[in-house]
Coordinates of C-alpha atoms (C1' of nucleotides) in Angstrom, one line a residue:
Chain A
X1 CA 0.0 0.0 0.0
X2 CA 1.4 3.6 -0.9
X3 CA 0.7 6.3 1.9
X4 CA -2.6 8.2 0.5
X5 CA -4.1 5.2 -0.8
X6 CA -6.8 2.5 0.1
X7 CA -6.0 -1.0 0.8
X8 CA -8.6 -2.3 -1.8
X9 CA -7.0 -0.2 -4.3
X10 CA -3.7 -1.1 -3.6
X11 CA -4.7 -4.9 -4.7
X12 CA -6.9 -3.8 -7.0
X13 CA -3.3 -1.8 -8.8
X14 CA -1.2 -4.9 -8.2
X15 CA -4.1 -6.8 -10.3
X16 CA -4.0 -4.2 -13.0
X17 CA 0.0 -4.2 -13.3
X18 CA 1.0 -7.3 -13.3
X19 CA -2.4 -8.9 -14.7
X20 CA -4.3 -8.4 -17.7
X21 CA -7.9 -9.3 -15.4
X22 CA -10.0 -6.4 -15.0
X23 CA -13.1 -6.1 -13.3
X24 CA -13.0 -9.1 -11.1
X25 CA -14.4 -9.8 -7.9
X26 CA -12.6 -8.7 -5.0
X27 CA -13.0 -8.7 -1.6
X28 CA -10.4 -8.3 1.8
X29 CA -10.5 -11.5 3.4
X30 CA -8.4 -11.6 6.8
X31 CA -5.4 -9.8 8.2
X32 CA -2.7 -12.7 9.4
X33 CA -0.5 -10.9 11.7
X34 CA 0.8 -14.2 13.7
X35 CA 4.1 -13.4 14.1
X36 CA 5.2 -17.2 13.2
X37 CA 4.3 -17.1 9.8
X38 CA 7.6 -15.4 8.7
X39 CA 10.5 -16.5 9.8
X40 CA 13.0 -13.6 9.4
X41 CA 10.5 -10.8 10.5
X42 CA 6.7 -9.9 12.1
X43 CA 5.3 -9.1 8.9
X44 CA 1.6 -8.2 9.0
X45 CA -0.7 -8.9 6.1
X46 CA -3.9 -8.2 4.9
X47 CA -4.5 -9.9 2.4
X48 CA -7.7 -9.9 -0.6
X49 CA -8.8 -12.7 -2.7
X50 CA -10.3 -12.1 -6.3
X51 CA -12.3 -14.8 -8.4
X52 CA -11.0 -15.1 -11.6
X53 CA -12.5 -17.3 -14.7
X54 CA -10.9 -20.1 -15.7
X55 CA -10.1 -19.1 -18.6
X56 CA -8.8 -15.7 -17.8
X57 CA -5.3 -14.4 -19.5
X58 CA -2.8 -15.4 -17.9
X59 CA -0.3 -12.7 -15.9
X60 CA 1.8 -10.4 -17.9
X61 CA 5.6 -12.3 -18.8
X62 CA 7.5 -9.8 -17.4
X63 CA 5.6 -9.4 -13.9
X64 CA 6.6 -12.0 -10.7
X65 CA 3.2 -13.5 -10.9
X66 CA 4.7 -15.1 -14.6
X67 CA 5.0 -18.5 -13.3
X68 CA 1.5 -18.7 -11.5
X69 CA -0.5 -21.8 -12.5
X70 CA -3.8 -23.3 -12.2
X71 CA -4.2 -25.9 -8.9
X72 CA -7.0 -27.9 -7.8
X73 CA -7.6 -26.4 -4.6
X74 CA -8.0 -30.1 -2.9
X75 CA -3.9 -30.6 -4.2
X76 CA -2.6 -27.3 -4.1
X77 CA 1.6 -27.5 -3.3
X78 CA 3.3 -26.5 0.0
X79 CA 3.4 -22.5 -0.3
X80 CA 5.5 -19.9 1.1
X81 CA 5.0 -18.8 4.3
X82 CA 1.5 -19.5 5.8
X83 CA 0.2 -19.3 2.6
X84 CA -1.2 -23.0 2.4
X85 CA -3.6 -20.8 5.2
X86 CA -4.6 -18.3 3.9
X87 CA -5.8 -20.3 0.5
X88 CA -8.0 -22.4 3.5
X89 CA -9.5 -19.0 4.6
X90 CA -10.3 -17.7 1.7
X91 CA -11.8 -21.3 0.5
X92 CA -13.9 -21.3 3.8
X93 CA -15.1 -17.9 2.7
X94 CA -15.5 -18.6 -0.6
X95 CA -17.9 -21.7 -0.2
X96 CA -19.9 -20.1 2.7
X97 CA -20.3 -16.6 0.4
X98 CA -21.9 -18.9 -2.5
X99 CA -24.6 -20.4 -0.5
X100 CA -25.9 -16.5 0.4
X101 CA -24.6 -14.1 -2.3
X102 CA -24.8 -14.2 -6.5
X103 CA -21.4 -13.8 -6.0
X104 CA -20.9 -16.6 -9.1
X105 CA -21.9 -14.0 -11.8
X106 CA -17.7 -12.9 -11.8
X107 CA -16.7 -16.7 -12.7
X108 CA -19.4 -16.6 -15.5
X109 CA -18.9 -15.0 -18.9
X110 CA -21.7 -12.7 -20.0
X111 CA -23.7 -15.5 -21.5
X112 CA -23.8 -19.3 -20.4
X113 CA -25.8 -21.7 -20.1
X114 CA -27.8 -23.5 -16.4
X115 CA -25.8 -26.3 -17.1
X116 CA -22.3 -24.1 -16.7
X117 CA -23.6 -22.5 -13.9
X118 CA -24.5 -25.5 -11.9
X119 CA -21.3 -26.9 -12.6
X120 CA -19.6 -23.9 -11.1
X121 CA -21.7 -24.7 -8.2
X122 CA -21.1 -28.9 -8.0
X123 CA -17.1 -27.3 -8.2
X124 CA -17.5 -24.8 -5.3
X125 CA -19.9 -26.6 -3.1
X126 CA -18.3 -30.2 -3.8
X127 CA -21.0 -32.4 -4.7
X128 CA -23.8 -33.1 -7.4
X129 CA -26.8 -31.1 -7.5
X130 CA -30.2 -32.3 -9.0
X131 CA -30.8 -30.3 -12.2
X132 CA -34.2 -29.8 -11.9
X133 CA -34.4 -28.6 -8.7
X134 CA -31.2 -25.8 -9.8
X135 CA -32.9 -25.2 -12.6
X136 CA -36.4 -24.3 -10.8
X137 CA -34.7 -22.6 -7.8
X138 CA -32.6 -19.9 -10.6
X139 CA -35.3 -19.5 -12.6
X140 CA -37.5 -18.6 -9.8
X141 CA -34.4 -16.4 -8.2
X142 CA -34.8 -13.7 -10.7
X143 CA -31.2 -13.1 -10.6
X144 CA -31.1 -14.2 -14.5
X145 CA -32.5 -13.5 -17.9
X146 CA -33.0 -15.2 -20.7
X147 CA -31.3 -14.0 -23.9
X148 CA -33.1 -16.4 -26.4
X149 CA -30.3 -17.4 -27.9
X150 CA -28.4 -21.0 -27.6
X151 CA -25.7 -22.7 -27.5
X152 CA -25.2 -25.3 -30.1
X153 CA -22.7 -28.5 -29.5
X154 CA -23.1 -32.6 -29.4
X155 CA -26.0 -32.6 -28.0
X156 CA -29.6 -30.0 -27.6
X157 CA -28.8 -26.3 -27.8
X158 CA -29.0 -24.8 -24.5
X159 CA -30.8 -21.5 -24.0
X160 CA -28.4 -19.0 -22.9
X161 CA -28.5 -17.0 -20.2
X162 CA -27.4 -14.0 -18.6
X163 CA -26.9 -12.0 -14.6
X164 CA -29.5 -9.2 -14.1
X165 CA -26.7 -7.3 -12.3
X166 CA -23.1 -8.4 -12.1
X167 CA -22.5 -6.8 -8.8
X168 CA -22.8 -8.5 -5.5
X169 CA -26.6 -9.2 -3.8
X170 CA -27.5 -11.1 -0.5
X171 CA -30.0 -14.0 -1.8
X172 CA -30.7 -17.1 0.0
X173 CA -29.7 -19.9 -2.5
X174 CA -29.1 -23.1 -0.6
Chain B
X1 CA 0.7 -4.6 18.4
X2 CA 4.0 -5.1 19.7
X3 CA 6.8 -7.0 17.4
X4 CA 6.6 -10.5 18.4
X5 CA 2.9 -10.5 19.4
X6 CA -0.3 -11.6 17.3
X7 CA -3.0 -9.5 16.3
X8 CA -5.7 -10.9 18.4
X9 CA -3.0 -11.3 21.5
X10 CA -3.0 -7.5 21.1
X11 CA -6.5 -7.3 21.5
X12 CA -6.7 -9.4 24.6
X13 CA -3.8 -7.9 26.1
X14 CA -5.3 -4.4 25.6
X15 CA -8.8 -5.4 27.0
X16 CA -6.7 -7.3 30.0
X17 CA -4.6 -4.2 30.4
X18 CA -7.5 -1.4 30.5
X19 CA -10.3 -3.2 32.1
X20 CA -11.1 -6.2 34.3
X21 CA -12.7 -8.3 31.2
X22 CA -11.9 -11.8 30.8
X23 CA -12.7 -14.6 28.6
X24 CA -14.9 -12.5 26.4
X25 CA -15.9 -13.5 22.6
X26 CA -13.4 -11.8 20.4
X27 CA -13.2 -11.6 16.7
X28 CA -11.4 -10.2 14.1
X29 CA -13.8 -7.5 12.3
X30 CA -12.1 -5.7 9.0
X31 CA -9.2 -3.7 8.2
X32 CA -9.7 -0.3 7.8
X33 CA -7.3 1.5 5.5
X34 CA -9.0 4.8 3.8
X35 CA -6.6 7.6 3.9
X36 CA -9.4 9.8 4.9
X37 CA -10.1 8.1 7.7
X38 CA -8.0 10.4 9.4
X39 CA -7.4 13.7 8.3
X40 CA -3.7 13.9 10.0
X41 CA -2.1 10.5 8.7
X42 CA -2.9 7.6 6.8
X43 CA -3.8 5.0 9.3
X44 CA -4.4 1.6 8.7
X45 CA -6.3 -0.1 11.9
X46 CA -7.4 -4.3 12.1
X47 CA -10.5 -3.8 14.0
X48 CA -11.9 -6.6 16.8
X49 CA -14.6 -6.5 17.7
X50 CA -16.1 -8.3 21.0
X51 CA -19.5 -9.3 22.8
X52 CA -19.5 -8.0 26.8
X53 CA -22.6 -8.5 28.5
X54 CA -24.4 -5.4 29.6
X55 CA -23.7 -6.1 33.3
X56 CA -19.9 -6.9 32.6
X57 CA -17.5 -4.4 35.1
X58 CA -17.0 -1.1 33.7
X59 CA -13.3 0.0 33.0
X60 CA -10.6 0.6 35.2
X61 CA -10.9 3.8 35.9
X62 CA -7.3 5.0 35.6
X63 CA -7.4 3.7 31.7
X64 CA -8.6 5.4 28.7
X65 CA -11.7 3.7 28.5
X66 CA -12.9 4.8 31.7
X67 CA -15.2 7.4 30.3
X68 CA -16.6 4.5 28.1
X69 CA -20.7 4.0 28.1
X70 CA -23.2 2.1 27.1
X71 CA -25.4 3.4 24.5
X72 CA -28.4 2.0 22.1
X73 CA -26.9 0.9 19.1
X74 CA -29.0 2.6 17.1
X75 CA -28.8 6.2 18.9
X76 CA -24.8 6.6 19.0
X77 CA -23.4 9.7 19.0
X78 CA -21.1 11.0 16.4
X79 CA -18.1 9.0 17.1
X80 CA -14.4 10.4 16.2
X81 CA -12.9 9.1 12.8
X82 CA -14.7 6.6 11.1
X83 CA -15.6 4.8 14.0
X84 CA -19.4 4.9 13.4
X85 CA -18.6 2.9 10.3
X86 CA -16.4 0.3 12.6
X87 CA -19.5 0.2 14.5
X88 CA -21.5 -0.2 11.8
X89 CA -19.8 -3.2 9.9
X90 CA -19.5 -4.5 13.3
X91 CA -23.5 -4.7 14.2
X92 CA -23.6 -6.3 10.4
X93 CA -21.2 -8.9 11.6
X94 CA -23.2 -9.7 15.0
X95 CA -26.4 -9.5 13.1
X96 CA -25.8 -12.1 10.9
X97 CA -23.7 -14.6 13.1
X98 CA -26.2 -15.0 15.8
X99 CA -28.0 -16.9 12.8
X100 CA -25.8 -19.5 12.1
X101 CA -23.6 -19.7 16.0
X102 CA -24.1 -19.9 19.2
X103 CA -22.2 -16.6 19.7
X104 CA -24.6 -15.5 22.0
X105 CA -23.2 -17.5 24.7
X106 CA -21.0 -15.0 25.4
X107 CA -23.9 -12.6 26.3
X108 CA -25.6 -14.7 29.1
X109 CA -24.2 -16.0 32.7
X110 CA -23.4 -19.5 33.4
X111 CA -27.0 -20.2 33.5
X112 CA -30.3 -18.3 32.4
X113 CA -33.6 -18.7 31.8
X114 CA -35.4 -19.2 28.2
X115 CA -36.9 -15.8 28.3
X116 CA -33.5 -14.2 28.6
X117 CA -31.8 -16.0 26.0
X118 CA -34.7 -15.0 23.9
X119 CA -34.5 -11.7 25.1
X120 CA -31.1 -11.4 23.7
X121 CA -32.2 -12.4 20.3
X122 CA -35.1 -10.2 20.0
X123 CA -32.6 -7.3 21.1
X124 CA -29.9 -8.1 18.5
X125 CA -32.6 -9.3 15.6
X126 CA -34.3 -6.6 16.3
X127 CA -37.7 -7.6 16.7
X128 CA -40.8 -10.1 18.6
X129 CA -39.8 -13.9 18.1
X130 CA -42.9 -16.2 18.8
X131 CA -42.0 -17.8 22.5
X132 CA -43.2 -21.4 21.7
X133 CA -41.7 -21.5 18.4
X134 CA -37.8 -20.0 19.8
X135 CA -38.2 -22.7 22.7
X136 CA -39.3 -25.7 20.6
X137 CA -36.0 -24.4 18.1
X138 CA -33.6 -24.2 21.1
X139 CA -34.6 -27.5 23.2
X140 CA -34.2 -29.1 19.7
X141 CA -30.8 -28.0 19.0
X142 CA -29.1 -29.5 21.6
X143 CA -27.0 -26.2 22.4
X144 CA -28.3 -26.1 26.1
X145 CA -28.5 -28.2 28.8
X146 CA -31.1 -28.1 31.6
X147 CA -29.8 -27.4 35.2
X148 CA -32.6 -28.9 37.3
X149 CA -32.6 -25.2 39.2
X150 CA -35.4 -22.3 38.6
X151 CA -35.2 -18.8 38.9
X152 CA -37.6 -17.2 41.1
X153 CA -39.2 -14.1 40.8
X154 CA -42.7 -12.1 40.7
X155 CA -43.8 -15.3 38.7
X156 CA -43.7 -18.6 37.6
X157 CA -40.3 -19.8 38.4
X158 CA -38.0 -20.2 35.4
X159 CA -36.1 -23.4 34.5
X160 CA -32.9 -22.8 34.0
X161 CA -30.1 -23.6 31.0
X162 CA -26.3 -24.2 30.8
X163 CA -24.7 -23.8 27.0
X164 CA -23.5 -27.4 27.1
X165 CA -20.5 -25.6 24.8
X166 CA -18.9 -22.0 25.6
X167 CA -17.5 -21.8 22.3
X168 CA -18.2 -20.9 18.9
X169 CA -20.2 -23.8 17.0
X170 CA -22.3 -23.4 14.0
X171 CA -25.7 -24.3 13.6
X172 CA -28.9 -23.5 11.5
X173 CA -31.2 -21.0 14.0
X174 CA -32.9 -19.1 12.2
Chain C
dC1 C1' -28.1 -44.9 -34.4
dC2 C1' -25.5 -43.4 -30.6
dA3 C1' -23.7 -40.3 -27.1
dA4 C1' -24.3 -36.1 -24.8
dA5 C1' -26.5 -32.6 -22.5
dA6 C1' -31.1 -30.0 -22.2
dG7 C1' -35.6 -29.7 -20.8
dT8 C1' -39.7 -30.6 -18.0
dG9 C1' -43.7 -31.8 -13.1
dT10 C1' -45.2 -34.1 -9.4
dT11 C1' -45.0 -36.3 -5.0
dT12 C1' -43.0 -36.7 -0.6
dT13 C1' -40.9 -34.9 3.3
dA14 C1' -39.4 -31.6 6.5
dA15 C1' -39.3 -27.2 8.4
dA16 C1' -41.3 -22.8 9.5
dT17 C1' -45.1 -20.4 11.0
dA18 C1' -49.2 -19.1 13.2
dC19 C1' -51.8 -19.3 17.0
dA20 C1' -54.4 -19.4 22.7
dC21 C1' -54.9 -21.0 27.0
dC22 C1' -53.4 -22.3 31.7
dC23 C1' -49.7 -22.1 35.5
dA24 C1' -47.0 -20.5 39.5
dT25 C1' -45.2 -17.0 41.9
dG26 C1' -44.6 -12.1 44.5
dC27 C1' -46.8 -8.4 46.2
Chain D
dG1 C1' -56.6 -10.9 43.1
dC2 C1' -53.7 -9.1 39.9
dA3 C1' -49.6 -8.6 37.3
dT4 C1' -45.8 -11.0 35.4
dG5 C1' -43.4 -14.1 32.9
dG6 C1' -43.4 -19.5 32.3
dG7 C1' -45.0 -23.5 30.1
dT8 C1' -47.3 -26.3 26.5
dG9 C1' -49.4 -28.7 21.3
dT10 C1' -51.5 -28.6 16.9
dA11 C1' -52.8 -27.2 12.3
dT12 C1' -51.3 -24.8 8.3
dT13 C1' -48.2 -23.2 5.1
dT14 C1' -44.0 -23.2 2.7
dA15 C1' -39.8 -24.9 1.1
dA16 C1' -36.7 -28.7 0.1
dA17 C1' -35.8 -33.0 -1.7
dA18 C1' -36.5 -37.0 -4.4
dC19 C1' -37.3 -38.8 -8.6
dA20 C1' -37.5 -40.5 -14.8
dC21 C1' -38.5 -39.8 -19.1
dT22 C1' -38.3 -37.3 -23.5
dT23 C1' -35.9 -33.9 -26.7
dT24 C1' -32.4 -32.1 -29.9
dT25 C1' -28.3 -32.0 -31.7
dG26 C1' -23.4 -33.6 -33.8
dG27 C1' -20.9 -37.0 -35.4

DNA sequence: CCAAAAGTGTTTTAAATACACCCATGC
DNA sequence: GCATGGGTGTATTTAAAACACTTTTGG
């Protein structure tokens, strides 16, 4: 953070320099101050986590986010410092947030399908859901609308659809 | 914080320090980092935040606190910095974890009567909770255990509850 | 014709809500 | 005897969960 400046838009810069994403989700999610988790100093962090598509562009070359990579959460690595941590904390608040928020509509592109979307929520949540009952509970959630267009592949065109509002609203999903 | 010494040591330490509180519930709230929060520096403050029943001692008096009060939550006077908005965010926080924890153990003595943990919920919820309804909930839930004792007064005495747990557990209320 | 995902309703079950009368005590 | 809070059960409504077959396309 530079003097003069807020927290969330110091992460929201470091996004923006080293990253091509723009406009993602981002929220503050703890401040780890232990002073364990450092070795060498007391170092005092407050850290933010973002959700970021899939198949968002990858970080710039030159920045020190080049090597960054895509983990399953379940087998991430060992991390630095009492980073292996703060992924749990911001898992834990990431599953709990989905259950009570449309918070989803920043891992979606502008149009998908109800099948994409409950997939994003089987991945999250960790298990199957029964489509019809998804189906029936969005559609009734108003958070969507229907773009009467479709998605063609191997198999029935999907009708596509899209967020009312892609900014975050309390809803009671599940 | 002193180098060495965790963010919610800190905390305790202070409330140890400046008044005779112990064992209270204590959370981390936010970290609040607007340079305008102060008009002389840019300071960034981790918040906690922490539940002390009303009848808790009052401050030593030789501390800073000792001109502290207790005032309705929703009549607080204009508070220095942007310490209405730590208050704020930190009724938001209270409000929606009495829903999902037993937090509220923290509020009420070793043992209490129905009414009064009802009481407390009504207070913080902030409105009339049906009484057979809230009892058949809370016997149900297996937080509380009966004591066999009453509580006597102008009126039918009162069986009175234990919180089989005094710590944090989450559970569906409400 | 096969594989793959989309689309669609009803029944069952569980949970939340609404609601009213009697009880035991202190004063 | 009256005011105060305590104690109790049922019926209704609402929401969640369980569940199977048909459709449309690409290859």
């Amino acid at each position: 953070v530079v003097i003069g400046e807020a927290l969330e838009e110091a992460a929201r810069r470091e996004l923006r320099e080293k990253t091509p994403l723009r406009d993602v989700y981002l929220e503050q999610l703890f401040t780890f101050g232990d002073p364990r988790r450092n070795p060498t100093a007391h170092v005092v962090s407050t850290a933010y986590w973002a959700l970021i598509p899939r198949a968002a562009p990858a970080p710039r070359h030159e920045s020190k986010y080049a090597g960054a990579a895509w983990w399953n959460v379940r087998r991430l690595p060992r991390l630095a410092y009492d980073h292996n941590r703060v992924a749990r904390v911001a898992l834990d608040r990431l599953r709990s947030k989905v259950d009570y928020t449309n918070v989803v509509y920043s891992l979606l592109p502008d149009d998908f399908t109800l099948g994409e979307l409950q997939q994003i929520y089987e991945i999250i949540r960790g298990g199957p859901l029964d489509r019809r009952n998804f189906r029936k509970k969005f559609l009734a959630s108003r958070l969507l609308k229907s773009l009467g267009k479709f998605r063609r592949g191997a198999h029935r065109p999907a009708a596509l659809y899209a967020f009312r509002d892609r900014k975050l609203k309390r809803i009671e999903l599940f």
